[in-house]
Amino acid sequence: MTAAVPARRAARQGLIADFNQTVILDAVRRSADGISRVELAAATGLSAQAVTNIVRQLIAGDLITEGRRAPIARGKPRTMLNLNPDGQYAIGVHLDPAVITYVILNLVGETLAHVRQITPGDPDPTKLTAGAAAQIEKLIKKAEISRSKIVGVGIAAPGPIDIDRGVVIDPPNLAGWQSVPIRHAIGEATGLPVLLDKDVTAAATAEKWHGAGDDFLFFYLGTGVGAGLVLGGEVFRGRTHNSGQIGNIIVDNDGLPCPCGYRGCLGEGSQPRRMVHQAVATGGLDRAVDLDDRRAVETALVELADRAAAGNSAAEKVMDGMVRGVLKAAEDIALLLDLDRVVFGGPHWNTFAPFFTEERVAVLQRRHQPQSTHPLEVSGTLTGDDVGAVGAATLVLDHTFSTNPAVLLAS
Ligand SMILES: [Zn+2]
């Protein structure tokens, strides 16, 4: 714990100022059934006096509440402390090329309200940020919460991002988005502190909060694919917050040519636009689809999945190619990093999930086994459809709670 951390942290408007407060708050959050002051002192290494003072401040600030009294063998029963769910709120925005999702979470991570809208086709980012600010105001009204308790807005965007300037640089799947200063724009429009991170990082953060473990891969399946990583209990971001670009991992020697110059890249075989294109060309879909119309591609992707489920062999072949590619990449990443678990999620997970059958997952696990000392768990998201937006809001909560200097200084 260096002196620089609390000082820098205190400078951030809207977030909890004191490092020791953060330590206490995080310990209370981690104790599902509440924790006493004595246990807090033992867990944090802070003196009993310091704990008493900080707890008093946190109760006065409405962040924790005194709950039941737990009897002990001798002496006065101990009062258990819990988080006050309504002590603070965080807003999350997930900017996906197909859908924009907005959520409000309370301090314990429950979703109070959510809104979804189809991403406007107009490539003017100024209009999009103005629209997003208006949606955020709508969401605050819908949740009927006090604005003064909103600790900030988290934005999850496709990479690459410039974390220092709060800029979405040039995401391959968002036409018209070049160097958009989204953090500043949303901050100006809402008057709230804003934090920007990559969509896959946000999703991994949400899964970590929901108990996915300390060493796992969040395999993001959206308009693009991506890897969110939690290693040793911390969300891994890489040097510039842009880790997780896995689209050019080669998974099929005979696959489609990729703009990168190779063939059979994961990103090409699992991209909805290319899957729909391939299905139209091979008879998996029996009508032409305007591949530049995102909504039409989304609809066609669901139809393709339905036809594959109904036994159309050309449709099955497209879905099968996607699943094999995704599982091969997941296997390699899990082995590279010695992970316990792979979690699948993202905007297209619901459509794809039925094709990740037990048999196919078992093949992955059998391939993994001889190269590892432990089994590999494979599951779908614990967070659900809104994982990107919930993750974005969780990033804000994570700032409130995290005692990791790297997280504290990230905004
Ligand atoms: Zn490629």
Short mmCIF file of C-alpha atoms and ligand atoms in Angstrom, two decimals:
data_model
loop_
_atom_site.label_atom_id
_atom_site.label_comp_id
_atom_site.label_asym_id
_atom_site.label_seq_id
_atom_site.Cartn_x
_atom_site.Cartn_y
_atom_site.Cartn_z
CA MET A 1 0.00 0.00 0.00
CA THR A 2 1.78 3.15 -1.14
CA ALA A 3 0.99 6.69 -0.06
CA ALA A 4 0.39 7.67 -3.66
CA VAL A 5 -2.68 5.51 -3.99
CA PRO A 6 -4.99 7.18 -1.45
CA ALA A 7 -3.89 10.64 -2.62
CA ARG A 8 -4.64 9.97 -6.28
CA ARG A 9 -7.80 8.18 -5.37
CA ALA A 10 -9.04 11.05 -3.24
CA ALA A 11 -8.65 13.29 -6.26
CA ARG A 12 -11.26 11.34 -8.19
CA GLN A 13 -14.55 13.06 -7.82
CA GLY A 14 -17.52 10.91 -6.91
CA LEU A 15 -15.62 7.86 -5.80
CA ILE A 16 -14.86 6.86 -2.26
CA ALA A 17 -11.92 8.88 -1.06
CA ASP A 18 -10.11 6.84 1.51
CA PHE A 19 -8.10 3.73 0.85
CA ASN A 20 -8.83 2.14 4.25
CA GLN A 21 -12.53 2.75 3.71
CA THR A 22 -12.18 0.80 0.47
CA VAL A 23 -10.49 -2.06 2.28
CA ILE A 24 -13.29 -2.23 4.87
CA LEU A 25 -16.03 -1.89 2.29
CA ASP A 26 -14.55 -4.69 0.21
CA ALA A 27 -14.31 -6.97 3.25
CA VAL A 28 -17.98 -6.31 4.09
CA ARG A 29 -18.97 -7.03 0.48
CA ARG A 30 -17.13 -10.36 0.50
CA SER A 31 -18.89 -11.59 3.64
CA ALA A 32 -22.24 -12.88 2.45
CA ASP A 33 -23.78 -13.14 5.94
CA GLY A 34 -22.33 -9.95 7.37
CA ILE A 35 -19.17 -9.38 9.38
CA SER A 36 -18.49 -7.93 12.84
CA ARG A 37 -16.06 -5.13 13.68
CA VAL A 38 -13.78 -7.60 15.45
CA GLU A 39 -13.71 -9.86 12.38
CA LEU A 40 -13.06 -6.82 10.17
CA ALA A 41 -10.01 -5.88 12.24
CA ALA A 42 -8.71 -9.44 11.93
CA ALA A 43 -9.42 -9.61 8.19
CA THR A 44 -7.89 -6.26 7.26
CA GLY A 45 -5.04 -5.86 9.75
CA LEU A 46 -6.41 -2.46 10.77
CA SER A 47 -6.60 -1.56 14.47
CA ALA A 48 -9.90 -1.95 16.34
CA GLN A 49 -10.02 1.83 16.76
CA ALA A 50 -9.46 2.46 13.04
CA VAL A 51 -12.17 -0.06 12.14
CA THR A 52 -14.63 1.59 14.57
CA ASN A 53 -13.94 5.03 13.09
CA ILE A 54 -14.19 3.91 9.46
CA VAL A 55 -17.35 1.91 10.11
CA ARG A 56 -18.90 4.99 11.73
CA GLN A 57 -18.10 7.01 8.58
CA LEU A 58 -19.46 4.32 6.29
CA ILE A 59 -22.71 4.06 8.28
CA ALA A 60 -23.05 7.86 8.23
CA GLY A 61 -22.45 7.71 4.46
CA ASP A 62 -25.27 5.14 4.10
CA LEU A 63 -22.91 2.57 2.56
CA ILE A 64 -23.19 -0.07 5.28
CA THR A 65 -25.85 -0.91 7.82
CA GLU A 66 -25.86 -2.63 11.19
CA GLY A 67 -27.78 -5.88 11.04
CA ARG A 68 -28.43 -8.78 13.34
CA ARG A 69 -26.52 -9.40 16.56
CA ALA A 70 -24.57 -12.65 16.50
CA PRO A 71 -24.35 -14.30 19.93
CA ILE A 72 -20.87 -15.27 21.15
CA ALA A 73 -19.85 -17.56 24.01
CA ARG A 74 -19.14 -14.78 26.49
CA GLY A 75 -19.73 -11.03 26.62
CA LYS A 76 -21.79 -8.73 24.47
CA PRO A 77 -23.17 -10.18 21.18
CA ARG A 78 -21.44 -8.80 18.08
CA THR A 79 -23.33 -6.60 15.67
CA MET A 80 -22.99 -7.76 12.08
CA LEU A 81 -22.38 -5.23 9.33
CA ASN A 82 -23.78 -5.49 5.79
CA LEU A 83 -23.64 -3.44 2.63
CA ASN A 84 -26.58 -1.11 2.17
CA PRO A 85 -27.80 -2.09 -1.33
CA ASP A 86 -29.18 1.41 -1.86
CA GLY A 87 -26.06 3.16 -0.61
CA GLN A 88 -24.78 3.82 -4.12
CA TYR A 89 -25.71 3.04 -7.71
CA ALA A 90 -23.73 2.54 -10.90
CA ILE A 91 -24.82 2.87 -14.51
CA GLY A 92 -23.52 0.60 -17.25
CA VAL A 93 -23.65 1.16 -21.00
CA HIS A 94 -22.68 -1.55 -23.46
CA LEU A 95 -21.97 -0.21 -26.89
CA ASP A 96 -22.34 -3.12 -29.27
CA PRO A 97 -22.48 -2.62 -33.05
CA ALA A 98 -25.90 -4.31 -33.05
CA VAL A 99 -27.54 -3.30 -29.74
CA ILE A 100 -26.87 -0.70 -27.05
CA THR A 101 -27.82 -1.81 -23.54
CA TYR A 102 -28.16 0.40 -20.45
CA VAL A 103 -28.46 -0.85 -16.85
CA ILE A 104 -28.47 0.54 -13.30
CA LEU A 105 -27.02 -1.65 -10.55
CA ASN A 106 -27.23 -1.14 -6.82
CA LEU A 107 -24.27 -1.50 -4.48
CA VAL A 108 -24.65 -5.28 -4.22
CA GLY A 109 -24.76 -5.67 -8.01
CA GLU A 110 -28.49 -6.21 -8.53
CA THR A 111 -30.00 -4.78 -11.74
CA LEU A 112 -32.67 -2.18 -10.92
CA ALA A 113 -33.54 -1.13 -14.47
CA HIS A 114 -32.44 -1.86 -18.00
CA VAL A 115 -33.12 -0.50 -21.49
CA ARG A 116 -32.07 -1.83 -24.90
CA GLN A 117 -32.06 -0.10 -28.24
CA ILE A 118 -30.92 -1.11 -31.71
CA THR A 119 -27.67 0.75 -32.44
CA PRO A 120 -28.60 3.65 -34.73
CA GLY A 121 -27.55 3.09 -38.35
CA ASP A 122 -26.46 6.74 -38.60
CA PRO A 123 -22.68 6.65 -38.33
CA ASP A 124 -22.53 10.15 -36.76
CA PRO A 125 -21.04 9.50 -33.31
CA THR A 126 -22.21 12.90 -32.00
CA LYS A 127 -25.82 11.83 -32.45
CA LEU A 128 -25.11 8.50 -30.84
CA THR A 129 -23.53 10.03 -27.72
CA ALA A 130 -26.39 12.56 -27.39
CA GLY A 131 -28.87 9.70 -27.70
CA ALA A 132 -26.97 7.69 -25.09
CA ALA A 133 -27.05 10.59 -22.63
CA ALA A 134 -30.82 10.89 -23.11
CA GLN A 135 -31.24 7.14 -22.51
CA ILE A 136 -29.23 7.40 -19.30
CA GLU A 137 -31.59 10.13 -18.01
CA LYS A 138 -34.57 7.93 -18.91
CA LEU A 139 -33.03 5.02 -17.06
CA ILE A 140 -32.45 7.09 -13.91
CA LYS A 141 -36.13 8.12 -13.94
CA LYS A 142 -37.23 4.52 -14.52
CA ALA A 143 -35.22 3.23 -11.56
CA GLU A 144 -36.60 5.99 -9.29
CA ILE A 145 -33.31 6.53 -7.53
CA SER A 146 -31.59 9.58 -6.15
CA ARG A 147 -29.16 11.02 -8.69
CA SER A 148 -26.77 12.05 -5.92
CA LYS A 149 -26.15 8.39 -5.13
CA ILE A 150 -24.98 7.51 -8.64
CA VAL A 151 -21.26 6.93 -8.37
CA GLY A 152 -20.57 6.93 -12.11
CA VAL A 153 -21.19 5.57 -15.59
CA GLY A 154 -19.20 2.69 -17.02
CA ILE A 155 -18.99 2.31 -20.78
CA ALA A 156 -18.04 -0.98 -22.38
CA ALA A 157 -16.97 -0.57 -26.01
CA PRO A 158 -15.38 -2.76 -28.66
CA GLY A 159 -11.63 -2.29 -28.87
CA PRO A 160 -9.22 -0.90 -29.54
CA ILE A 161 -9.64 1.94 -27.03
CA ASP A 162 -7.31 4.69 -25.87
CA ILE A 163 -7.70 4.45 -22.12
CA ASP A 164 -5.75 7.64 -21.35
CA ARG A 165 -7.92 9.84 -23.54
CA GLY A 166 -11.18 7.89 -23.07
CA VAL A 167 -11.44 7.37 -26.80
CA VAL A 168 -12.89 4.54 -28.89
CA ILE A 169 -10.28 4.37 -31.66
CA ASP A 170 -11.51 2.46 -34.69
CA PRO A 171 -13.51 -0.64 -33.84
CA PRO A 172 -13.72 -2.94 -36.88
CA ASN A 173 -17.46 -3.46 -36.48
CA LEU A 174 -18.63 0.10 -35.81
CA ALA A 175 -18.71 2.00 -39.10
CA GLY A 176 -18.11 5.72 -38.76
CA TRP A 177 -16.39 5.43 -35.39
CA GLN A 178 -12.91 6.86 -35.58
CA SER A 179 -11.35 8.37 -32.48
CA VAL A 180 -14.64 9.11 -30.72
CA PRO A 181 -14.02 10.83 -27.35
CA ILE A 182 -16.91 9.02 -25.72
CA ARG A 183 -15.82 9.36 -22.09
CA HIS A 184 -15.72 13.15 -22.32
CA ALA A 185 -18.93 13.40 -24.36
CA ILE A 186 -21.01 11.30 -21.95
CA GLY A 187 -19.43 13.04 -18.95
CA GLU A 188 -20.32 16.48 -20.35
CA ALA A 189 -23.85 15.47 -21.22
CA THR A 190 -24.70 13.76 -17.91
CA GLY A 191 -22.47 15.54 -15.40
CA LEU A 192 -21.48 12.13 -14.02
CA PRO A 193 -17.98 10.60 -13.71
CA VAL A 194 -17.44 8.23 -16.64
CA LEU A 195 -15.12 5.30 -17.09
CA LEU A 196 -14.37 3.49 -20.34
CA ASP A 197 -13.13 -0.06 -20.81
CA LYS A 198 -13.27 -2.82 -23.38
CA ASP A 199 -16.43 -4.88 -23.69
CA VAL A 200 -14.66 -8.16 -22.95
CA THR A 201 -12.99 -6.71 -19.86
CA ALA A 202 -16.34 -5.46 -18.61
CA ALA A 203 -17.95 -8.85 -19.19
CA ALA A 204 -15.14 -10.66 -17.36
CA THR A 205 -15.51 -8.24 -14.43
CA ALA A 206 -19.23 -9.01 -14.20
CA GLU A 207 -18.57 -12.76 -14.20
CA LYS A 208 -15.93 -12.37 -11.49
CA TRP A 209 -18.46 -10.53 -9.31
CA HIS A 210 -20.97 -13.32 -9.91
CA GLY A 211 -18.51 -15.90 -8.67
CA ALA A 212 -17.01 -17.44 -11.81
CA GLY A 213 -13.70 -17.94 -10.01
CA ASP A 214 -10.15 -16.61 -9.95
CA ASP A 215 -8.69 -18.00 -13.18
CA PHE A 216 -11.02 -18.06 -16.13
CA LEU A 217 -11.59 -17.02 -19.72
CA PHE A 218 -14.72 -15.15 -20.62
CA PHE A 219 -15.28 -16.00 -24.27
CA TYR A 220 -17.24 -13.11 -25.74
CA LEU A 221 -19.47 -13.86 -28.72
CA GLY A 222 -20.85 -10.69 -30.26
CA THR A 223 -20.49 -8.94 -33.57
CA GLY A 224 -16.81 -9.73 -32.97
CA VAL A 225 -15.23 -12.32 -30.67
CA GLY A 226 -12.98 -11.49 -27.74
CA ALA A 227 -11.30 -12.93 -24.66
CA GLY A 228 -11.91 -11.42 -21.22
CA LEU A 229 -9.40 -12.77 -18.73
CA VAL A 230 -9.41 -13.10 -14.96
CA LEU A 231 -6.02 -14.32 -13.71
CA GLY A 232 -5.19 -14.86 -10.06
CA GLY A 233 -8.43 -13.18 -9.02
CA GLU A 234 -7.77 -9.97 -10.97
CA VAL A 235 -9.18 -8.84 -14.29
CA PHE A 236 -6.29 -8.79 -16.77
CA ARG A 237 -6.19 -5.81 -19.12
CA GLY A 238 -2.77 -5.76 -20.73
CA ARG A 239 -0.48 -2.75 -20.97
CA THR A 240 -2.95 -0.44 -22.74
CA HIS A 241 -6.24 -2.09 -21.68
CA ASN A 242 -6.57 -3.76 -25.08
CA SER A 243 -5.90 -7.41 -24.26
CA GLY A 244 -8.23 -10.06 -25.58
CA GLN A 245 -8.00 -9.59 -29.37
CA ILE A 246 -8.36 -13.19 -30.55
CA GLY A 247 -10.06 -12.71 -33.92
CA ASN A 248 -6.97 -13.71 -35.93
CA ILE A 249 -6.27 -17.00 -34.16
CA ILE A 250 -6.31 -19.58 -36.96
CA VAL A 251 -8.75 -22.39 -36.22
CA ASP A 252 -9.45 -23.87 -39.65
CA ASN A 253 -6.75 -24.51 -42.26
CA ASP A 254 -9.36 -24.68 -45.01
CA GLY A 255 -11.40 -21.75 -43.74
CA LEU A 256 -12.45 -18.46 -45.27
CA PRO A 257 -9.80 -15.93 -46.32
CA CYS A 258 -9.41 -13.18 -43.71
CA PRO A 259 -8.52 -9.51 -44.31
CA CYS A 260 -5.42 -10.16 -42.17
CA GLY A 261 -3.97 -12.26 -45.02
CA TYR A 262 -4.39 -15.75 -43.53
CA ARG A 263 -7.23 -18.23 -43.91
CA GLY A 264 -9.55 -19.72 -41.33
CA CYS A 265 -9.32 -17.06 -38.61
CA LEU A 266 -11.67 -17.42 -35.64
CA GLY A 267 -13.13 -13.95 -36.13
CA GLU A 268 -14.16 -14.66 -39.72
CA GLY A 269 -15.77 -18.04 -39.04
CA SER A 270 -17.77 -16.76 -36.05
CA GLN A 271 -18.77 -13.35 -37.37
CA PRO A 272 -22.57 -13.24 -37.92
CA ARG A 273 -22.17 -11.39 -41.21
CA ARG A 274 -19.85 -14.06 -42.62
CA MET A 275 -21.91 -16.92 -41.20
CA VAL A 276 -25.04 -15.54 -42.85
CA HIS A 277 -23.14 -14.95 -46.10
CA GLN A 278 -21.84 -18.52 -46.08
CA ALA A 279 -25.30 -19.91 -45.32
CA VAL A 280 -26.88 -17.99 -48.21
CA ALA A 281 -24.16 -19.26 -50.56
CA THR A 282 -24.54 -22.91 -49.53
CA GLY A 283 -28.31 -23.14 -49.09
CA GLY A 284 -28.40 -22.90 -45.29
CA LEU A 285 -30.62 -19.85 -45.82
CA ASP A 286 -32.90 -19.75 -48.84
CA ARG A 287 -33.17 -15.98 -49.29
CA ALA A 288 -30.71 -13.16 -49.97
CA VAL A 289 -29.74 -10.97 -46.97
CA ASP A 290 -28.45 -7.39 -47.10
CA LEU A 291 -25.16 -7.92 -45.26
CA ASP A 292 -24.76 -4.19 -44.60
CA ASP A 293 -28.04 -4.07 -42.68
CA ARG A 294 -27.18 -5.07 -39.10
CA ARG A 295 -30.75 -5.74 -38.11
CA ALA A 296 -31.28 -7.98 -41.15
CA VAL A 297 -28.09 -9.92 -40.31
CA GLU A 298 -29.22 -10.41 -36.70
CA THR A 299 -32.60 -11.72 -37.87
CA ALA A 300 -30.98 -14.01 -40.44
CA LEU A 301 -28.57 -15.37 -37.81
CA VAL A 302 -31.48 -16.46 -35.60
CA GLU A 303 -33.16 -18.03 -38.64
CA LEU A 304 -29.92 -19.83 -39.49
CA ALA A 305 -29.75 -21.25 -35.96
CA ASP A 306 -33.39 -22.36 -36.15
CA ARG A 307 -32.79 -24.10 -39.46
CA ALA A 308 -29.68 -25.82 -38.14
CA ALA A 309 -31.63 -26.98 -35.07
CA ALA A 310 -34.34 -28.33 -37.41
CA GLY A 311 -31.75 -30.45 -39.24
CA ASN A 312 -30.93 -28.41 -42.38
CA SER A 313 -27.51 -29.83 -43.19
CA ALA A 314 -26.06 -26.69 -44.84
CA ALA A 315 -27.14 -24.57 -41.84
CA GLU A 316 -25.75 -27.21 -39.47
CA LYS A 317 -22.42 -27.06 -41.27
CA VAL A 318 -22.13 -23.30 -40.74
CA MET A 319 -22.98 -23.56 -37.04
CA ASP A 320 -20.71 -26.57 -36.61
CA GLY A 321 -17.77 -24.68 -38.14
CA MET A 322 -18.34 -21.80 -35.73
CA VAL A 323 -18.55 -24.08 -32.68
CA ARG A 324 -15.43 -26.05 -33.60
CA GLY A 325 -13.45 -22.86 -34.15
CA VAL A 326 -14.57 -21.30 -30.88
CA LEU A 327 -13.83 -24.46 -28.87
CA LYS A 328 -10.38 -24.84 -30.46
CA ALA A 329 -9.46 -21.25 -29.54
CA ALA A 330 -10.87 -21.74 -26.02
CA GLU A 331 -8.75 -24.89 -25.60
CA ASP A 332 -5.56 -23.11 -26.64
CA ILE A 333 -6.16 -20.09 -24.41
CA ALA A 334 -7.10 -22.27 -21.41
CA LEU A 335 -3.90 -24.29 -21.78
CA LEU A 336 -1.72 -21.24 -22.44
CA LEU A 337 -2.83 -19.64 -19.17
CA ASP A 338 -3.56 -22.77 -17.08
CA LEU A 339 -7.18 -21.73 -16.50
CA ASP A 340 -9.87 -23.52 -14.45
CA ARG A 341 -12.82 -22.46 -16.48
CA VAL A 342 -14.18 -21.13 -19.74
CA VAL A 343 -17.36 -19.03 -19.58
CA PHE A 344 -19.24 -18.27 -22.81
CA GLY A 345 -21.40 -15.19 -23.15
CA GLY A 346 -22.08 -12.00 -25.05
CA PRO A 347 -24.87 -10.79 -27.30
CA HIS A 348 -24.97 -13.94 -29.48
CA TRP A 349 -24.54 -16.56 -26.79
CA ASN A 350 -28.27 -17.28 -26.51
CA THR A 351 -28.46 -18.02 -30.24
CA PHE A 352 -25.28 -20.13 -30.24
CA ALA A 353 -25.66 -21.98 -26.91
CA PRO A 354 -27.76 -24.93 -28.18
CA PHE A 355 -24.90 -25.87 -30.52
CA PHE A 356 -22.35 -26.09 -27.72
CA THR A 357 -23.68 -29.54 -26.86
CA GLU A 358 -22.45 -31.74 -24.02
CA GLU A 359 -20.70 -33.99 -26.55
CA ARG A 360 -18.78 -31.11 -28.10
CA VAL A 361 -17.80 -29.68 -24.74
CA ALA A 362 -16.70 -33.17 -23.64
CA VAL A 363 -14.38 -33.34 -26.65
CA LEU A 364 -12.76 -30.07 -25.54
CA GLN A 365 -12.37 -31.41 -22.00
CA ARG A 366 -10.86 -34.70 -23.21
CA ARG A 367 -8.36 -32.83 -25.37
CA HIS A 368 -7.47 -30.58 -22.43
CA GLN A 369 -7.05 -33.39 -19.90
CA PRO A 370 -3.68 -34.94 -20.88
CA GLN A 371 -1.99 -31.56 -20.99
CA SER A 372 -3.16 -30.37 -17.59
CA THR A 373 -3.27 -31.46 -13.94
CA HIS A 374 -6.86 -30.39 -13.41
CA PRO A 375 -10.18 -30.55 -15.26
CA LEU A 376 -11.48 -27.62 -17.32
CA GLU A 377 -14.96 -26.39 -16.45
CA VAL A 378 -17.06 -25.01 -19.29
CA SER A 379 -20.25 -23.04 -18.75
CA GLY A 380 -22.51 -20.31 -20.08
CA THR A 381 -22.59 -16.85 -18.53
CA LEU A 382 -23.85 -16.50 -14.96
CA THR A 383 -24.73 -12.88 -15.63
CA GLY A 384 -27.13 -13.34 -18.53
CA ASP A 385 -27.92 -11.37 -21.66
CA ASP A 386 -26.93 -7.98 -20.30
CA VAL A 387 -23.41 -9.14 -19.35
CA GLY A 388 -21.69 -6.29 -21.24
CA ALA A 389 -23.78 -3.54 -19.63
CA VAL A 390 -23.81 -5.20 -16.21
CA GLY A 391 -20.05 -5.51 -16.59
CA ALA A 392 -19.69 -1.82 -17.44
CA ALA A 393 -21.59 -0.88 -14.26
CA THR A 394 -19.61 -3.47 -12.30
CA LEU A 395 -16.41 -1.74 -13.43
CA VAL A 396 -17.65 1.36 -11.62
CA LEU A 397 -18.49 -0.68 -8.51
CA ASP A 398 -15.14 -2.44 -8.82
CA HIS A 399 -13.45 0.97 -8.61
CA THR A 400 -15.39 1.67 -5.45
CA PHE A 401 -14.33 -1.62 -3.89
CA SER A 402 -11.01 -2.51 -5.39
CA THR A 403 -7.89 -2.39 -3.30
CA ASN A 404 -5.74 -3.15 -6.33
CA PRO A 405 -3.75 -0.02 -7.26
CA ALA A 406 -3.88 -0.95 -10.96
CA VAL A 407 -7.68 -0.79 -10.86
CA LEU A 408 -7.70 2.40 -8.79
CA LEU A 409 -5.58 4.28 -11.28
CA ALA A 410 -7.30 2.99 -14.39
CA SER A 411 -9.91 5.74 -14.79
ZN ZN B 1 -7.21 -13.14 -39.79
#
